[in-house]
Amino acid sequence: EVYLDNNATTKVDPEVFKAMEPFFCDIYGNPNSLHKFGAGTHKKMVEALDYLYSGINAADEDDIVITGNATESNNTVIKGIWVDKILNGNKNHIITSEVEHPSITAVCKFLETQGVSVTYLPVNEEGILEAQQVADYIKEDTALVTIMWANNETGKLFPIKEIGQICKDAGVPFHTDATQAIGKVPVDVQACNVNYLSFSAHKFHGPKGVGGLYIQKGFEVTPLLHGGEQMGGHRAGTVDVASMIGMGVAMKLATSEMALAYENNHVRKLRDKLENAILEIPETIVIGGKENRTPNTTLISIRGVEGESMLWDMNQKTIGASTGSACASEDLEANPVMNAFGSDSELAHTGVRFSLSRFNTEAEIDYAIDVIKGAIARLRSISSSYAY
Ligand code: PLP
C-alpha cells in the first residue's frame, strides 16, 4: 500500500494519538469547570495552545481560536468581516483568487448573492499571482483580502509576505488560508503581516475535525457560533479537548526546524524522484511548473490518460492519489485550478495529484513508479484520442 494523497488528509502521527488517548476516559473534566477535573484538562490545553502559537510564530497577545476545521475558520473570517465591515460598516468589496479552496470560494459566491462585490484574481501559467495584482484592485471599500498560502492542487506558494505588506500599507485586513502550508514550509504570521490565518490539524498528521483560526491582536471578528464564553467569545461550544491537544502536538512535530528540514530534504527528494520518473514519459507536464512549490506536491498532466482511469488503475495496485482536491473529485468536470492555468481542456482532464508525507519511503516510491509507468502505457494503448 502506498498512500500518496496527503493533501487530502494525513495519517495521525502515533505520538499525536498517544497524547490524545488520556483525554477520553481518564482526564475528561470540562476545561471550564472550576474543580480539579477541569483543571487537569485546562493545563494540557494551555500547553497545546503554546505549541500552536510557536508553530505559526503568533505573539502572546494574539488569539488562536480552536475550530472544527479550516472550513469553519475560513467561514468565520469571511462571514464575520461581512457582518462587521459590510452589513454594519461602509465597505462592500472582497479580494480573493480564482484558485482558492471551495471553503473560501463558495462563501464568496454566497456573499455575492447578498450584494457583496468580489474580485477573483486570476493566476498566471505558473499557477500564482503577483502581489501587485492585489494592490491594483484594493479600493476604498475593500473589506478583506483573502489569499491562500499554498495551493492544495499544485502546492504553489503565493507571495504572502508581499501581499501582507500591501494590505498593511492600505489598511485592509488580510486573511490567508494556510491549510496546505503548515508543516511544509515555514509559516510566520508576524513576519508576513498576516491578520487572520486558517489551518486544519488533519493536514499535518493531527486528527480530523479540529482546526484553528489565528486572529491578530486588534483584529476582531464577529463569531459564527454564539453561545458560551469559550475561546474568549470567538467560538462558543465546548471544545473537542482530545483533538485540540492532538493538534497542538501535531503542530509541534510538524513545524520544528528539524521537521521542516526533513520535509524540504527527504520528502522533496522522494517527490522529485517520482516526478522525474513520470516526466521521462513523453507528453507529460507538471501543471504550473516546478518552481515555488511545497516540497510534497506535484500535479502532473499525462496526455491521452483520463485522470479518473489512472486513479482506478493505481488503486488496483493499492496506490492512493487524487485527480484534484478530494472535495471536488466526485464530479468529472475539469478541475477549476487547472482551467485557471489556461491548460487546454484535454490536459485539464488528465491531471493526477501526488502528495507525499514524511511517512513515505523510497521503496514505496520505487514501487509507485513501476505501477504508474505500467498504467500510463496501458491506458494510452487503449485510448481513442492518443496515438503513439
Ligand atoms: N483549505 C485548503 C487549501 C484545503 O486544501 C482544504 C482541504 O482540502 C481546506 C481548506 C478545508 O479543510 P477542512 O476540510 O479540514 O475544513
XYZ file of C-alpha atoms and ligand atoms in Angstrom:
404
model
C 0.000 0.000 0.000
C 1.319 3.403 -0.916
C -0.529 6.495 0.223
C 0.242 9.493 -1.983
C -2.787 11.646 -1.181
C -1.564 13.607 1.818
C -3.062 16.906 0.645
C -6.484 15.281 1.106
C -5.638 14.091 4.594
C -2.764 12.544 6.514
C -2.188 9.649 8.846
C -2.293 10.632 12.517
C 1.248 10.506 13.898
C 1.346 7.755 16.575
C 2.856 10.263 19.004
C -0.176 12.522 18.459
C -2.535 9.629 19.061
C -0.709 8.745 22.276
C -1.019 12.329 23.513
C -4.777 12.298 22.843
C -5.655 8.966 24.443
C -5.842 10.015 28.130
C -8.441 12.666 27.316
C -11.235 10.203 26.613
C -11.560 8.034 29.732
C -9.025 9.360 32.246
C -8.817 13.130 32.002
C -12.286 14.177 30.952
C -13.266 17.225 33.008
C -14.761 20.187 31.230
C -11.896 22.693 30.914
C -14.260 25.449 32.002
C -15.196 23.698 35.257
C -13.622 25.025 38.418
C -12.938 21.678 40.137
C -9.776 19.585 39.854
C -11.175 17.520 36.993
C -11.446 20.631 34.868
C -8.044 21.937 35.951
C -6.199 18.832 34.644
C -7.747 19.315 31.230
C -7.166 23.047 31.227
C -3.445 22.678 31.923
C -2.931 20.422 28.906
C -4.958 22.738 26.707
C -2.709 25.667 27.588
C 0.307 23.553 26.613
C -1.321 22.656 23.282
C -2.074 26.322 22.630
C 1.586 27.158 23.253
C 2.602 24.722 20.519
C 0.097 26.318 18.154
C 1.417 29.809 18.905
C 5.013 28.721 18.319
C 4.149 26.836 15.138
C 2.994 29.997 13.345
C 5.026 32.493 15.423
C 1.967 34.230 16.886
C 2.588 36.923 19.505
C 1.391 36.330 23.089
C -1.345 38.982 22.803
C -2.800 37.418 19.628
C -5.620 34.872 19.662
C -5.817 31.345 18.312
C -9.394 30.092 18.225
C -9.925 26.331 18.089
C -12.493 25.485 15.413
C -13.881 22.338 13.803
C -11.645 22.565 10.710
C -10.236 25.029 8.180
C -13.630 25.279 6.510
C -15.072 26.694 9.726
C -12.094 29.019 10.187
C -12.483 30.358 6.642
C -16.253 30.816 7.050
C -15.756 32.561 10.396
C -13.418 35.169 8.965
C -15.265 35.930 5.755
C -18.781 35.957 7.207
C -17.577 37.788 10.321
C -15.988 40.526 8.214
C -19.200 40.680 6.177
C -21.217 41.376 9.325
C -18.684 43.810 10.795
C -17.496 45.797 7.819
C -20.172 45.366 5.167
C -23.559 44.972 6.889
C -22.538 47.210 9.788
C -19.894 49.299 8.025
C -19.374 51.152 4.805
C -17.324 48.567 2.876
C -18.628 46.221 0.185
C -15.689 44.532 -1.545
C -13.605 41.377 -1.024
C -10.486 40.334 -2.948
C -9.589 36.669 -3.348
C -8.022 34.419 -6.006
C -9.571 32.135 -8.612
C -7.882 29.068 -7.163
C -8.926 29.089 -3.500
C -10.410 26.024 -1.827
C -14.235 25.855 -2.012
C -14.396 26.804 1.689
C -13.327 30.278 0.526
C -14.845 30.423 -2.959
C -18.293 29.131 -2.012
C -18.538 31.648 0.836
C -17.598 34.471 -1.544
C -20.170 33.236 -4.090
C -22.794 33.222 -1.346
C -21.897 36.766 -0.317
C -22.246 37.856 -3.946
C -25.892 36.732 -3.776
C -26.187 39.128 -0.813
C -24.904 42.062 -2.857
C -21.191 41.934 -1.944
C -18.734 42.683 -4.743
C -15.945 40.081 -5.031
C -12.784 40.258 -7.168
C -11.383 36.815 -8.087
C -7.784 37.444 -9.136
C -6.623 35.121 -11.919
C -3.369 33.159 -11.653
C -0.731 33.015 -14.362
C 0.581 29.904 -16.159
C 2.770 29.208 -13.168
C -0.325 28.972 -11.023
C 0.427 32.005 -8.853
C -0.467 35.659 -8.810
C 1.709 38.717 -8.385
C 1.289 40.719 -5.193
C 0.883 43.807 -7.379
C -2.449 42.411 -8.663
C -3.796 42.703 -5.120
C -2.561 46.303 -4.902
C -4.222 47.112 -8.231
C -7.650 46.024 -7.015
C -7.705 47.400 -3.474
C -10.313 50.134 -3.278
C -11.680 52.495 -0.685
C -14.435 49.979 0.139
C -12.322 46.797 0.266
C -13.227 44.971 3.486
C -10.903 41.946 3.225
C -8.168 40.340 1.152
C -8.122 36.531 1.403
C -5.394 34.668 -0.497
C -4.171 31.131 0.220
C -0.606 30.446 1.383
C -0.171 27.251 -0.659
C -2.477 25.772 -3.254
C -3.930 22.342 -2.487
C -3.731 21.041 -6.077
C -0.306 22.246 -7.208
C 1.422 23.142 -3.946
C 2.217 26.534 -5.482
C 3.233 29.144 -2.900
C 1.695 32.617 -3.056
C 3.663 35.804 -2.268
C 2.165 36.116 1.201
C 4.809 38.420 2.638
C 4.406 40.942 -0.183
C 0.604 40.754 -0.043
C 0.709 41.208 3.739
C 2.778 44.367 3.327
C 0.446 45.756 0.654
C -2.612 45.146 2.845
C -0.907 46.662 5.866
C 0.022 49.786 3.913
C -3.533 50.056 2.553
C -5.150 49.401 5.950
C -7.098 46.383 4.648
C -7.393 43.217 6.791
C -5.501 40.245 5.346
C -6.553 36.612 5.798
C -4.648 33.626 4.476
C -5.756 30.010 4.269
C -2.563 28.225 5.321
C -4.140 24.762 5.412
C -1.649 23.341 2.900
C 1.357 25.286 4.161
C 1.687 24.208 7.805
C 4.400 21.590 8.210
C 5.556 22.007 4.617
C 7.084 25.487 4.628
C 7.826 27.935 7.459
C 4.734 29.957 8.402
C 5.340 33.176 10.317
C 2.328 35.429 10.854
C 4.364 38.297 12.263
C 6.989 38.387 9.515
C 4.255 38.317 6.878
C 1.829 40.835 8.422
C -0.991 38.304 8.463
C -4.086 39.377 10.415
C -6.109 36.151 10.181
C -4.882 32.635 9.332
C -6.707 29.290 8.987
C -5.407 25.747 9.438
C -6.680 22.173 9.835
C -4.987 19.533 12.003
C -5.598 16.554 9.721
C -3.387 18.066 7.019
C -0.313 17.835 9.266
C -0.717 14.409 10.902
C -3.207 15.568 13.525
C -6.788 14.337 13.969
C -9.687 15.169 11.666
C -12.407 17.549 12.804
C -10.295 20.187 14.520
C -8.704 23.337 13.146
C -7.579 26.779 14.139
C -8.108 30.411 13.372
C -5.360 32.877 14.223
C -6.570 36.414 14.933
C -4.003 39.151 15.403
C -4.440 41.468 18.387
C -6.553 44.439 17.369
C -8.423 42.491 14.686
C -11.823 41.400 15.888
C -14.359 39.276 14.052
C -17.982 38.556 14.911
C -18.240 34.812 15.689
C -20.077 32.266 13.582
C -21.255 30.409 16.698
C -22.808 32.338 19.578
C -23.338 30.758 22.994
C -20.991 30.305 25.941
C -17.837 32.288 26.524
C -15.434 29.595 25.296
C -12.480 30.720 23.164
C -12.755 34.231 24.531
C -16.171 34.572 22.935
C -14.772 33.841 19.450
C -16.359 30.410 19.178
C -18.993 29.125 21.547
C -19.352 25.457 22.449
C -17.266 23.002 24.463
C -14.049 22.367 22.601
C -13.028 18.869 21.484
C -10.289 18.611 24.097
C -8.547 15.448 22.852
C -8.457 16.772 19.305
C -7.175 20.147 20.360
C -4.362 18.517 22.321
C -3.632 16.269 19.354
C -3.488 19.288 17.079
C -1.031 21.016 19.414
C 1.320 18.035 19.455
C 0.945 17.604 15.675
C 1.844 21.279 15.196
C 4.907 20.890 17.414
C 6.070 17.819 15.489
C 5.391 19.346 12.057
C 6.877 22.797 12.498
C 10.121 22.183 14.388
C 13.191 23.210 12.427
C 14.126 19.568 12.098
C 10.715 18.590 10.774
C 10.696 21.356 8.180
C 14.233 20.460 7.114
C 13.162 16.821 6.735
C 10.182 17.900 4.634
C 12.439 20.044 2.483
C 15.103 17.359 2.024
C 13.711 13.870 2.386
C 10.121 14.454 1.256
C 11.233 16.776 -1.553
C 13.767 14.181 -2.756
C 11.097 11.482 -2.938
C 8.624 13.828 -4.688
C 11.294 14.812 -7.221
C 12.217 11.191 -7.843
C 8.609 10.274 -8.549
C 8.027 13.371 -10.660
C 11.202 12.992 -12.742
C 10.417 9.341 -13.434
C 6.968 10.268 -14.750
C 8.365 13.192 -16.752
C 10.651 10.768 -18.628
C 7.483 9.585 -20.356
C 6.683 11.757 -23.409
C 3.855 14.315 -23.240
C 3.699 14.678 -19.502
C 3.970 18.043 -17.808
C 3.928 19.470 -14.299
C 0.996 21.878 -14.110
C 2.318 25.279 -13.096
C 5.946 24.159 -13.389
C 8.435 23.143 -10.718
C 9.319 26.455 -9.097
C 7.977 27.774 -5.808
C 6.059 24.778 -4.503
C 5.522 22.930 -1.270
C 8.047 20.074 -1.210
C 5.463 17.278 -1.098
C 3.151 18.003 -4.038
C 3.129 17.513 -7.805
C 0.204 17.827 -10.208
C 1.041 16.069 -13.453
C -0.815 16.100 -16.738
C -0.463 12.976 -18.873
C -1.755 13.414 -22.407
C -4.201 10.726 -23.520
C -4.831 9.469 -19.987
C -8.057 10.335 -18.177
C -7.192 11.190 -14.567
C -10.006 9.033 -13.186
C -8.840 5.961 -15.161
C -5.337 6.480 -13.892
C -6.591 6.569 -10.303
C -8.549 3.371 -10.870
C -5.523 1.564 -12.291
C -3.332 2.745 -9.419
C -5.977 1.798 -6.871
C -5.959 -1.761 -8.235
C -2.310 -1.848 -7.200
C -3.051 -0.238 -3.804
C -1.708 3.205 -4.591
C -3.825 6.154 -3.482
C -3.519 9.526 -5.276
C -6.035 12.090 -6.478
C -7.213 13.897 -9.586
C -7.593 17.141 -7.711
C -8.973 18.064 -4.342
C -10.904 15.241 -2.682
C -13.841 17.588 -2.233
C -14.132 18.143 -5.985
C -13.418 14.633 -7.170
C -16.983 13.335 -7.187
C -17.781 15.053 -10.455
C -15.840 14.665 -13.648
C -15.721 18.361 -14.510
C -12.241 19.588 -15.302
C -10.515 20.866 -12.229
C -11.041 24.667 -11.885
C -7.463 25.110 -10.727
C -6.162 23.537 -13.902
C -8.577 25.558 -16.017
C -7.327 28.714 -14.374
C -3.827 27.926 -15.597
C -5.055 28.087 -19.143
C -4.233 24.424 -19.851
C -6.043 23.148 -22.889
C -9.170 21.256 -21.935
C -7.760 17.832 -22.692
C -4.825 18.442 -20.395
C -7.174 19.723 -17.717
C -8.863 16.304 -17.674
C -5.634 14.430 -17.269
C -4.179 15.797 -14.060
C -3.079 13.445 -11.327
C -2.015 14.888 -7.994
C 0.585 13.076 -5.929
C 1.102 14.414 -2.420
C 3.664 12.793 -0.136
C 4.391 12.914 3.570
C 7.202 12.184 5.991
C 5.845 8.636 6.318
C 6.579 7.720 2.678
C 9.679 5.629 1.960
C 11.950 5.300 -1.058
C 10.819 1.692 -1.566
C 7.227 2.903 -1.816
C 8.178 5.482 -4.422
C 10.078 2.870 -6.468
C 7.014 0.627 -6.429
C 4.738 3.549 -7.343
C 6.940 4.499 -10.303
C 6.690 0.960 -11.732
C 2.919 0.888 -11.329
C 2.434 4.379 -12.773
C 4.588 3.652 -15.839
C 2.644 0.457 -16.494
C -0.700 2.216 -16.064
C 0.191 5.031 -18.446
C 1.359 2.585 -21.123
C -1.810 0.505 -20.752
C -4.214 3.453 -20.767
C -2.524 5.093 -23.731
C -2.631 1.838 -25.693
C -6.426 1.688 -25.369
C -7.047 5.435 -25.696
C -9.015 6.541 -28.742
C -7.531 10.031 -28.583
C -3.882 9.130 -28.092
C -1.749 7.873 -30.981
C 1.804 6.693 -30.377
N -8.264 24.993 2.518
C -7.438 24.244 1.769
C -6.366 24.930 0.970
C -7.587 22.859 1.731
O -6.764 22.128 0.990
C -8.612 22.257 2.491
C -8.853 20.800 2.419
O -8.610 20.167 1.409
C -9.441 23.084 3.270
C -9.224 24.439 3.257
C -10.553 22.539 4.098
O -10.083 21.766 5.139
P -11.153 21.005 6.071
O -11.848 20.015 5.177
O -10.341 20.356 7.120
O -12.091 22.010 6.561
